[in-house]
mmCIF file of C-alpha atoms and ligand atoms in Angstrom:
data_model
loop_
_atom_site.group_PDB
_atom_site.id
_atom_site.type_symbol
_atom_site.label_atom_id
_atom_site.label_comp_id
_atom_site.label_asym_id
_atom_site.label_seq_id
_atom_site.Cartn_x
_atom_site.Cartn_y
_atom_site.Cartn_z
ATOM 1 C CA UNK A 14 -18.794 -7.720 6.058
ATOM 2 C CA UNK A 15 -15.435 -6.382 4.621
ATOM 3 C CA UNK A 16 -12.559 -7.433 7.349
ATOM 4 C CA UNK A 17 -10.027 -4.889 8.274
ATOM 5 C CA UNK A 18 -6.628 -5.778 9.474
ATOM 6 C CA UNK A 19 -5.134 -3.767 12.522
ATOM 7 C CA UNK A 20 -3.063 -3.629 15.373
ATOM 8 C CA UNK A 21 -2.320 -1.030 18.085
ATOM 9 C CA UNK A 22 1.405 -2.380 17.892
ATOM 10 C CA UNK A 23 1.284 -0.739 14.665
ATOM 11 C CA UNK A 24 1.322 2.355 16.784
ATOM 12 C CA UNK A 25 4.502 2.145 18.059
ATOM 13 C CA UNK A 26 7.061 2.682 14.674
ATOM 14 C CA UNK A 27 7.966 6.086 16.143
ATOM 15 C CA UNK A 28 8.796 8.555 13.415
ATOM 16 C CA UNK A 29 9.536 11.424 16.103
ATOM 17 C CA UNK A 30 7.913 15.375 16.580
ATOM 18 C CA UNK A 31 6.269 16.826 13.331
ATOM 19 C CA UNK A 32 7.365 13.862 11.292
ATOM 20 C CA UNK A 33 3.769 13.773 8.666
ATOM 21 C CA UNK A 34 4.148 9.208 8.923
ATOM 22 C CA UNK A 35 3.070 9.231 12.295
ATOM 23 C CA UNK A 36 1.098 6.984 14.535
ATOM 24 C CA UNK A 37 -1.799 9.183 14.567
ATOM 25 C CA UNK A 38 -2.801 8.708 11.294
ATOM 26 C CA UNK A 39 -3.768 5.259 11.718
ATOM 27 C CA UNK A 40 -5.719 6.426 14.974
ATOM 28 C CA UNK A 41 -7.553 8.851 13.118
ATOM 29 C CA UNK A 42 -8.686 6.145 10.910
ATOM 30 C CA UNK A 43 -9.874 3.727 13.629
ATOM 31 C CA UNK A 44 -11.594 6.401 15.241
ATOM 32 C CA UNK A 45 -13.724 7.184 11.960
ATOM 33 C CA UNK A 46 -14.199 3.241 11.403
ATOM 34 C CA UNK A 47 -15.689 3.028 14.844
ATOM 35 C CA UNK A 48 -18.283 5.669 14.292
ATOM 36 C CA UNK A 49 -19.401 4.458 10.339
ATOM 37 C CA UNK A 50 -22.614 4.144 9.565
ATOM 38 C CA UNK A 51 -21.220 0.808 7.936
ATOM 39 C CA UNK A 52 -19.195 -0.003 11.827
ATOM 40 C CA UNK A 53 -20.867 -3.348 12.084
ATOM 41 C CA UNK A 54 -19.930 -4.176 8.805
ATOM 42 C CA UNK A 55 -16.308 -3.928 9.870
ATOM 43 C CA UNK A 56 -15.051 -6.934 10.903
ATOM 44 C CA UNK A 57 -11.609 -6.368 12.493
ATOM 45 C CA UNK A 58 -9.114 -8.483 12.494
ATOM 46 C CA UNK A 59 -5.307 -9.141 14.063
ATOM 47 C CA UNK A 60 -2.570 -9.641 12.291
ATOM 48 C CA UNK A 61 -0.610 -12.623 12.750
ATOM 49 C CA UNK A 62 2.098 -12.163 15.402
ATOM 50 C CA UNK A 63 5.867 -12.397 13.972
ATOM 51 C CA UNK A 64 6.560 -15.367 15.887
ATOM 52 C CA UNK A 65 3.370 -17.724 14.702
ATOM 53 C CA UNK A 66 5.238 -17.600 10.985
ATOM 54 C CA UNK A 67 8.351 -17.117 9.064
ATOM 55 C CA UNK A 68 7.801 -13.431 8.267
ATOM 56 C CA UNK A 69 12.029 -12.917 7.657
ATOM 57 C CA UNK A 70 12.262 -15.160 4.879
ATOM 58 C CA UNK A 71 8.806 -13.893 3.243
ATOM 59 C CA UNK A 72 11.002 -10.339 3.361
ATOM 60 C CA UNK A 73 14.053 -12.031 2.541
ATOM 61 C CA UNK A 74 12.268 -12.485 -1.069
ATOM 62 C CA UNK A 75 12.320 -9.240 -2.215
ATOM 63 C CA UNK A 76 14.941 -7.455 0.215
ATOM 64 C CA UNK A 77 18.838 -7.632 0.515
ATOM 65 C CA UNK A 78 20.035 -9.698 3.633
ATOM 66 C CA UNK A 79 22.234 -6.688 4.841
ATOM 67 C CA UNK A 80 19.576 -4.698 4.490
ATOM 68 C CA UNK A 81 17.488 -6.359 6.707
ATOM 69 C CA UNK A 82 20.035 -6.761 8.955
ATOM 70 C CA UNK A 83 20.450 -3.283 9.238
ATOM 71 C CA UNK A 84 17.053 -2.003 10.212
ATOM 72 C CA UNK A 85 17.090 -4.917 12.868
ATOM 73 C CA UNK A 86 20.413 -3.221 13.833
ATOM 74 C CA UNK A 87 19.423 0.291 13.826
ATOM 75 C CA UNK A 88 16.210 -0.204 16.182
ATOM 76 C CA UNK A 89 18.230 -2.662 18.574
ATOM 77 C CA UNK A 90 20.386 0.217 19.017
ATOM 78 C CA UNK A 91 17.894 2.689 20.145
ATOM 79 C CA UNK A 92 16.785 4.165 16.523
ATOM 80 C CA UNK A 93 18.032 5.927 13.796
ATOM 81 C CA UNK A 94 17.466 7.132 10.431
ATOM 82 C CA UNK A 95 18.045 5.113 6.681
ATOM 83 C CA UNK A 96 17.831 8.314 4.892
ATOM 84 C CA UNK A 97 16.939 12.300 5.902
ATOM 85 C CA UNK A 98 12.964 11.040 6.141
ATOM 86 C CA UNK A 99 13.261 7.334 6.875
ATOM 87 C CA UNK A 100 13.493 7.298 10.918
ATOM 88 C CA UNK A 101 13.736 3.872 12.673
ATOM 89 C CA UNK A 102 12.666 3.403 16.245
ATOM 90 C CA UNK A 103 13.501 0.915 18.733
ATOM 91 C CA UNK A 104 10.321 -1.124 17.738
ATOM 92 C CA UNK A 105 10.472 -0.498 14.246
ATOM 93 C CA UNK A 106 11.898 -3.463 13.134
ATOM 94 C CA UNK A 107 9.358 -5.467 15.023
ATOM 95 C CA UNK A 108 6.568 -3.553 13.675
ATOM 96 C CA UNK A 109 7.634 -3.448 10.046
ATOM 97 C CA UNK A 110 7.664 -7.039 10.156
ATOM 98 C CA UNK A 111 3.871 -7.233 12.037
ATOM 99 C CA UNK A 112 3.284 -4.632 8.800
ATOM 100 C CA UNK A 113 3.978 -7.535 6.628
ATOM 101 C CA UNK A 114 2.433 -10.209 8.120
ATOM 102 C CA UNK A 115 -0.568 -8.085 8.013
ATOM 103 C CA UNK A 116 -0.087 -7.771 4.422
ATOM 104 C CA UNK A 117 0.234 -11.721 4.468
ATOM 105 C CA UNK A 118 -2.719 -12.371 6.320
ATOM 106 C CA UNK A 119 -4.359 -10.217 3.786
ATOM 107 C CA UNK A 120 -3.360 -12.408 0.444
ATOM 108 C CA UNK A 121 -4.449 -15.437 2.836
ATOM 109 C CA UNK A 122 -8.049 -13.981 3.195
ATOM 110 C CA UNK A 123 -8.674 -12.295 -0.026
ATOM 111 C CA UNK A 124 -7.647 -16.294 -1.623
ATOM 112 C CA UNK A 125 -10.429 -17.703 0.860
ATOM 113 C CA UNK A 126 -12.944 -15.140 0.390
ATOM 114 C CA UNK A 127 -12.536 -14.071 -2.972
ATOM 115 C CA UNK A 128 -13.517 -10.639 -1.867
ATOM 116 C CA UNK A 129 -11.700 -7.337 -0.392
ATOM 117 C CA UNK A 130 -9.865 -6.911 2.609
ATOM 118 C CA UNK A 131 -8.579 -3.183 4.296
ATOM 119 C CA UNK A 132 -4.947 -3.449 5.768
ATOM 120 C CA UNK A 133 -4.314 -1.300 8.076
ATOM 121 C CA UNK A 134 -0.644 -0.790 8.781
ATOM 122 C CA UNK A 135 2.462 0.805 8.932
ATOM 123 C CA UNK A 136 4.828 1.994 8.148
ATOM 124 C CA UNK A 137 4.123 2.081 4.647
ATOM 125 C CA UNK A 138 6.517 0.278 1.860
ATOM 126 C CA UNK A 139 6.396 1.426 -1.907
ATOM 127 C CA UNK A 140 9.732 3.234 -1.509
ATOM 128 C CA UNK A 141 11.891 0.710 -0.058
ATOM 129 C CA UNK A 142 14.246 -0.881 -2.270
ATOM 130 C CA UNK A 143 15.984 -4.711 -2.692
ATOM 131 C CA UNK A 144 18.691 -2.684 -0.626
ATOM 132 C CA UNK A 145 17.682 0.522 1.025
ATOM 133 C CA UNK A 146 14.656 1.829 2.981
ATOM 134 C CA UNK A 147 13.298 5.470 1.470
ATOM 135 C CA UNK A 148 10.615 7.763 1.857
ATOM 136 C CA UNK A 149 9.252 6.478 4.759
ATOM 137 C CA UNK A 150 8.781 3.245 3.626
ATOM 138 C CA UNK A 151 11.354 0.350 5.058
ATOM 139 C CA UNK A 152 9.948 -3.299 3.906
ATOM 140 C CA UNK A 153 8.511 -3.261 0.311
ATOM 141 C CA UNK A 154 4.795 -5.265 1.789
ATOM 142 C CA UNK A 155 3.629 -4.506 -2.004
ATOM 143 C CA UNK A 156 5.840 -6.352 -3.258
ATOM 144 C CA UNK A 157 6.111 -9.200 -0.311
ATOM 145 C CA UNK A 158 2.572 -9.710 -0.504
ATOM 146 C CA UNK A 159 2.888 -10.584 -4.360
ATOM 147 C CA UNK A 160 5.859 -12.709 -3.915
ATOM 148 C CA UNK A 161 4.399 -14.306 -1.249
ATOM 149 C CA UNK A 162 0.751 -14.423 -2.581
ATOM 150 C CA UNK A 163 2.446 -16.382 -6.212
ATOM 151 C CA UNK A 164 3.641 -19.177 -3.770
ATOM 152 C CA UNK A 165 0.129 -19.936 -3.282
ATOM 153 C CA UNK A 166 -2.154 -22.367 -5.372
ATOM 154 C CA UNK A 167 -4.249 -20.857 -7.791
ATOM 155 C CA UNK A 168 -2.636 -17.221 -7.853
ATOM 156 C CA UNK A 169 -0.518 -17.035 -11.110
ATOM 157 C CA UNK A 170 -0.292 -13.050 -11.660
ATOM 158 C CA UNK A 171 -0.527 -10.641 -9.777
ATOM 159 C CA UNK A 172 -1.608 -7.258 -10.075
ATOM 160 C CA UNK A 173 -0.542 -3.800 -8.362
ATOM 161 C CA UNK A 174 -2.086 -0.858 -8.719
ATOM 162 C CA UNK A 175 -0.642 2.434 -6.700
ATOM 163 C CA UNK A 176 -2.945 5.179 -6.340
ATOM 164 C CA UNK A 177 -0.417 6.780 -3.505
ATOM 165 C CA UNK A 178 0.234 10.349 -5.081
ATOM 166 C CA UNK A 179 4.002 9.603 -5.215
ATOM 167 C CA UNK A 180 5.858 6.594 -7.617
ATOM 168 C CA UNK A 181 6.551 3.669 -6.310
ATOM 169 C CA UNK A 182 9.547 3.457 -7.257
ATOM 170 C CA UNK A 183 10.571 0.170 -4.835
ATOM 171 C CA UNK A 184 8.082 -1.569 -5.671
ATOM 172 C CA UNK A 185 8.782 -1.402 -9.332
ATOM 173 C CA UNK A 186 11.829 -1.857 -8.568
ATOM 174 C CA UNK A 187 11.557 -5.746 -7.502
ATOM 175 C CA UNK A 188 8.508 -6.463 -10.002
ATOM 176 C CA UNK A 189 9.153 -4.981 -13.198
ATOM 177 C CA UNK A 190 11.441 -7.807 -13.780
ATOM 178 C CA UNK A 191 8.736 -10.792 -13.236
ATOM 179 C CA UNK A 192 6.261 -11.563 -15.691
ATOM 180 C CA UNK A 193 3.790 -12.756 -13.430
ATOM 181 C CA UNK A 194 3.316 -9.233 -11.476
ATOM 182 C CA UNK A 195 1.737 -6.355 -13.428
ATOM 183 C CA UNK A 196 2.242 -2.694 -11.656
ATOM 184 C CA UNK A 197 0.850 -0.004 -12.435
ATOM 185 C CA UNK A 198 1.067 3.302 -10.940
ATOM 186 C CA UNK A 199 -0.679 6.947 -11.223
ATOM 187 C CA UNK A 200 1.581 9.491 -9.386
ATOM 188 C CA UNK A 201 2.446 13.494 -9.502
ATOM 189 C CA UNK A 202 4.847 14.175 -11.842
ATOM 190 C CA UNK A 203 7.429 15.551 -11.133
ATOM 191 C CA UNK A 204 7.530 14.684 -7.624
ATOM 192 C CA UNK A 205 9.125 12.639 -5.227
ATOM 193 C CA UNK A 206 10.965 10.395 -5.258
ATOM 194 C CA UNK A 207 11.648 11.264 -9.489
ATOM 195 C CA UNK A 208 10.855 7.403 -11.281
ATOM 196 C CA UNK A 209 7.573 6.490 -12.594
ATOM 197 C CA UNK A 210 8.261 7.996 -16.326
ATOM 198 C CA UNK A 211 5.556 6.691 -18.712
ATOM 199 C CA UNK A 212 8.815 5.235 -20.528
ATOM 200 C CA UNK A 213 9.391 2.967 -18.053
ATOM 201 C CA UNK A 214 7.487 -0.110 -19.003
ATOM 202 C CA UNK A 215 8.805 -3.152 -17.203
ATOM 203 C CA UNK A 216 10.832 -6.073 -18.708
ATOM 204 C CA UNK A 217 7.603 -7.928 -20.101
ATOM 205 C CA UNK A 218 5.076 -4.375 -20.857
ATOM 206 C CA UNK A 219 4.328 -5.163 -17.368
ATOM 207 C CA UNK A 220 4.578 -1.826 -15.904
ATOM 208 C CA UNK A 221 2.439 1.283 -16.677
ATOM 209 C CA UNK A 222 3.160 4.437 -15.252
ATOM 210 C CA UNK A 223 0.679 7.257 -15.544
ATOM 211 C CA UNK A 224 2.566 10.300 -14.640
ATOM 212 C CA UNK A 225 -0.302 13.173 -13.694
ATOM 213 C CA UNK A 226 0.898 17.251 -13.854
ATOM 214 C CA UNK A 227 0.396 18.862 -10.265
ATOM 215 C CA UNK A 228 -2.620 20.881 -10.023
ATOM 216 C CA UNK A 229 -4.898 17.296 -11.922
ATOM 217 C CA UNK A 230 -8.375 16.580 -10.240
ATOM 218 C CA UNK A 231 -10.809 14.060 -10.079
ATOM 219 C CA UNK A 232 -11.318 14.138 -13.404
ATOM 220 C CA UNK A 233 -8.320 13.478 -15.368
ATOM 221 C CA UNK A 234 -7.799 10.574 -12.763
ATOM 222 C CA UNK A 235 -11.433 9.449 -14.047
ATOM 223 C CA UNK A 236 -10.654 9.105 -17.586
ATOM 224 C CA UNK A 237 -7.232 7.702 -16.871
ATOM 225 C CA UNK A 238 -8.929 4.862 -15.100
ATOM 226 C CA UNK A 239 -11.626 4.380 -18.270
ATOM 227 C CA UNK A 240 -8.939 4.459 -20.871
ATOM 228 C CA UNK A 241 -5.500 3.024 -19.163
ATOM 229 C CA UNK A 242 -6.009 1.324 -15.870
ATOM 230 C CA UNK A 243 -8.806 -0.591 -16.251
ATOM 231 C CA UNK A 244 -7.931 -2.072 -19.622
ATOM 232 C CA UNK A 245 -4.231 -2.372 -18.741
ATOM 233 C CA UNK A 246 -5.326 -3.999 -15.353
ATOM 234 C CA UNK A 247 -8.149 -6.092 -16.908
ATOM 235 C CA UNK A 248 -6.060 -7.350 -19.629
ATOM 236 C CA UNK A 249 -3.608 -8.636 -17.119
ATOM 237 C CA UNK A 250 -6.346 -10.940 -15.656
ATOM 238 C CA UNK A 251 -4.969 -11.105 -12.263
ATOM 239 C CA UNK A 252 -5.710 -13.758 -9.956
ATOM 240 C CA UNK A 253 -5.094 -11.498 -7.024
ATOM 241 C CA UNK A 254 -5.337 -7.197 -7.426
ATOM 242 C CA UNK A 255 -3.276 -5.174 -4.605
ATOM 243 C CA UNK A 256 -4.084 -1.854 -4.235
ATOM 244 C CA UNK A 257 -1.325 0.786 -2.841
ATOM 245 C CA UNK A 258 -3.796 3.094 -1.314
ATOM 246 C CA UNK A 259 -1.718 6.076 -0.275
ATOM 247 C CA UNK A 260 -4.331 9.164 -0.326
ATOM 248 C CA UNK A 261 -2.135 11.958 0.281
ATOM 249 C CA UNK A 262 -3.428 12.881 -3.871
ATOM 250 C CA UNK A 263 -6.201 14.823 -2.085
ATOM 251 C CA UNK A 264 -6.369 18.544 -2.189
ATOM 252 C CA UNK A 265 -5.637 18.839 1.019
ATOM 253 C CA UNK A 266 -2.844 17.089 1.716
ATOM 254 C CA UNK A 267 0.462 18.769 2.714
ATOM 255 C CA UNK A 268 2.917 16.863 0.592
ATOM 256 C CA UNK A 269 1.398 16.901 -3.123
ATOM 257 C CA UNK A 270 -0.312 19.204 -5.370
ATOM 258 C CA UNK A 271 -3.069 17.185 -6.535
ATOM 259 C CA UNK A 272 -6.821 18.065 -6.614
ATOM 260 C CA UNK A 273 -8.689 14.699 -5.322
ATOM 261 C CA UNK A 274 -11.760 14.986 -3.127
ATOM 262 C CA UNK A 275 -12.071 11.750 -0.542
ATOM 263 C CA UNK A 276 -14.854 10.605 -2.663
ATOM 264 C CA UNK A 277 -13.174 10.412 -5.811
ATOM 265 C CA UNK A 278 -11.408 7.175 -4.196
ATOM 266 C CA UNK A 279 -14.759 5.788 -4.076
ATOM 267 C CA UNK A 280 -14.775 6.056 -8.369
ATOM 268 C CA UNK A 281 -11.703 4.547 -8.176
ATOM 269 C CA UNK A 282 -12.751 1.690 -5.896
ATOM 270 C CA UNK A 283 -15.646 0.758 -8.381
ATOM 271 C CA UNK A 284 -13.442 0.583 -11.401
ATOM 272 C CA UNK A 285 -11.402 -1.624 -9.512
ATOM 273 C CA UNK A 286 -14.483 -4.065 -8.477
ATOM 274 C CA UNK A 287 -15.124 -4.270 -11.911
ATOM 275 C CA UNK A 288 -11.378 -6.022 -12.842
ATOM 276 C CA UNK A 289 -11.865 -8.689 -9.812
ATOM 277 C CA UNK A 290 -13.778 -8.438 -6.075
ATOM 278 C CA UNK A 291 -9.947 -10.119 -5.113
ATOM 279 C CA UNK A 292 -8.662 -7.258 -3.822
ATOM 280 C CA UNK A 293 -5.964 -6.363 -1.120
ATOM 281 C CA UNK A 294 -6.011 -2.918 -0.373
ATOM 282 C CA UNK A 295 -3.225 -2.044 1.464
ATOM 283 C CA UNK A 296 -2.484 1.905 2.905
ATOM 284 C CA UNK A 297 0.711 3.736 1.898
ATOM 285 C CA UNK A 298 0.684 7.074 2.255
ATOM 286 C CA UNK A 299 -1.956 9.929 3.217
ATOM 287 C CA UNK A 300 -1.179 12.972 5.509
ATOM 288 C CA UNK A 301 -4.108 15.350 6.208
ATOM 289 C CA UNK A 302 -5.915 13.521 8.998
ATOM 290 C CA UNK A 303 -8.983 14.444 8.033
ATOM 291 C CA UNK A 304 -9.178 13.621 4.375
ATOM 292 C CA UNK A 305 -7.370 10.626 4.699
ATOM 293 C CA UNK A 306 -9.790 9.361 7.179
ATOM 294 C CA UNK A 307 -12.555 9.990 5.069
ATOM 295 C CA UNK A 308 -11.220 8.593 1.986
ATOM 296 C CA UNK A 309 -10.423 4.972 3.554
ATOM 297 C CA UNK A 310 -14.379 4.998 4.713
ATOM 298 C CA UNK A 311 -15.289 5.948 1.277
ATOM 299 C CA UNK A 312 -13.051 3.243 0.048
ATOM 300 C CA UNK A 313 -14.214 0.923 2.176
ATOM 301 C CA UNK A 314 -17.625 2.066 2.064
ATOM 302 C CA UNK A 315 -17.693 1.650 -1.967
ATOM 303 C CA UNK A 316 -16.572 -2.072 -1.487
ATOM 304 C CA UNK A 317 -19.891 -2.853 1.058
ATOM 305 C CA UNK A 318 -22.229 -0.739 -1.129
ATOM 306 C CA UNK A 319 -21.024 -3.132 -3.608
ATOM 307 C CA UNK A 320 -21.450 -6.569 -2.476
HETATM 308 ZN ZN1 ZN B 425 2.900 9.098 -1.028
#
């Protein structure tokens, strides 16, 4: 069984006509769930609702106070945008908070398993800063979840690894300064949002950044992983591994130039069950229907096939 964490409510961060972070991207995943081969092997789960926990001050860990304030702001009155591609919605604030308790629930379950969990949410976070909301991306649940996932007994480091085709340049951001959190990230280069140099190292050799020239495949991902990820990762010795799984590095997609088939994600999956089977995948980006659909079952699909 491999639980997945979802909510319809998720559904309702409202990103407006033609916008490529919309609702229907987490539909088209459900819908190919449902109809696996591995379906009753999904066991699907709710996140906890905002008001059964603290979910502010878990935010308030990694964001600004003002900045919080303002989303809550912004969608209270009727919507609005943070930046040219960051819309808000009148539920948004709600739902970015449900986002992170989902990303919560999923430190809580990987620590009592000791195996991997799929959440399922949005909108996505690895380009929200302390301060401002970017790219899409309004809470940093990355970075929340590690924060929040240290607080626990028995997790002492954390690792992040972001396999989203773009930098995450938020969640850097707020862990490159704390020993305890490794991050590493593989990401077109250049490309939005511009960070994520291979000089940029972290505060403690804690960061790795794995720039990749547009027009890379499956291939030079592959080796990357052999030679840099897995021995940077490994070497960390996390008690917890969270996975930014943004897929919009298939060919496909409209916003990269990457060559990744959906099952290449399934190569990457396996490296990562070698580090630990403690792993919190959580999705960031991904924008061709289609592929990305297929690439979470092959994700998920590597992580049953595996035990
Ligand atoms: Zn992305």
């Amino acid at each position: 069984m491999l639980p997945v964490i979802y909510s319809d409510e998720f559904l309702e961060h409202k990103t407006g006509y033609s916008h490529p972070e919309k609702p229907e991207r987490l539909t088209a995943i459900v819908n190919a769930l449902q109809s696996a081969p591995f379906a009753s092997q999904i066991q699907w789960r709710s996140p906890t609702p905002i008001i059964q926990r603290p979910v502010q001050s878990f935010v308030e860990a990694v964001h600004d106070q003002g900045y919080i304030h303002k989303v809550k702001q912004v969608a209270e009155t009727g919507g609005g945008y943070l930046d040219a591609d960051t819309p808000v919605s009148p539920h948004s604030y709600d739902v970015a908070l449900l986002a992170v308790s989902a990303w919560l629930d999923g430190v809580d379950i990987v620590r009592e398993t000791g195996k991997p969990i799929f959440v399922l949410a949005r909108p996505p976070g690895h380009h929200a800063e302390s301060n401002t909301g970017m790219g899409f991306c309004l809470f940093s649940n990355a970075a929340i979840a590690a924060f929040y996932a240290l607080q626990q007994s028995g997790i002492n480091r954390v690792a992040i690894l972001d396999w989203d085709v773009h930098h995450g340049n938020g969640t850097q951001a707020i862990v490159e300064t704390n020993p305890q959190i490794a991050y590493c990230s593989l990401h077109q280069f250049p490309c939005y949002p511009g960070t994520g140099k291979a000089t940029e190292t972290g505060l403690y050799n804690n960061v790795l950044n794995l720039p990749v020239t547009p027009g890379s495949d499956g291939s030079i991902y592959q080796s990357l992983f052999a030679q840099q990820v897995v021995p940077f990762l490994s070497n960390f010795q996390p008690d917890l591994l969270i996975i930014s799984t943004g897929y919009d590095a298939n060919a496909t997609d409209p916003l990269a130039s990457i060559n990744l088939q959906p099952q290449d994600y399934g190569l990457f999956t396996n490296y990562c069950l070698k580090i630990t089977d403690k792993i919190l995948f959580g999705l960031e980006g991904g924008y061709e229907l289609n592929a990305l659909a297929e690439s979470v079952l092959v994700t998920i699909g590597s992580c049953l096939q595996s035990g």
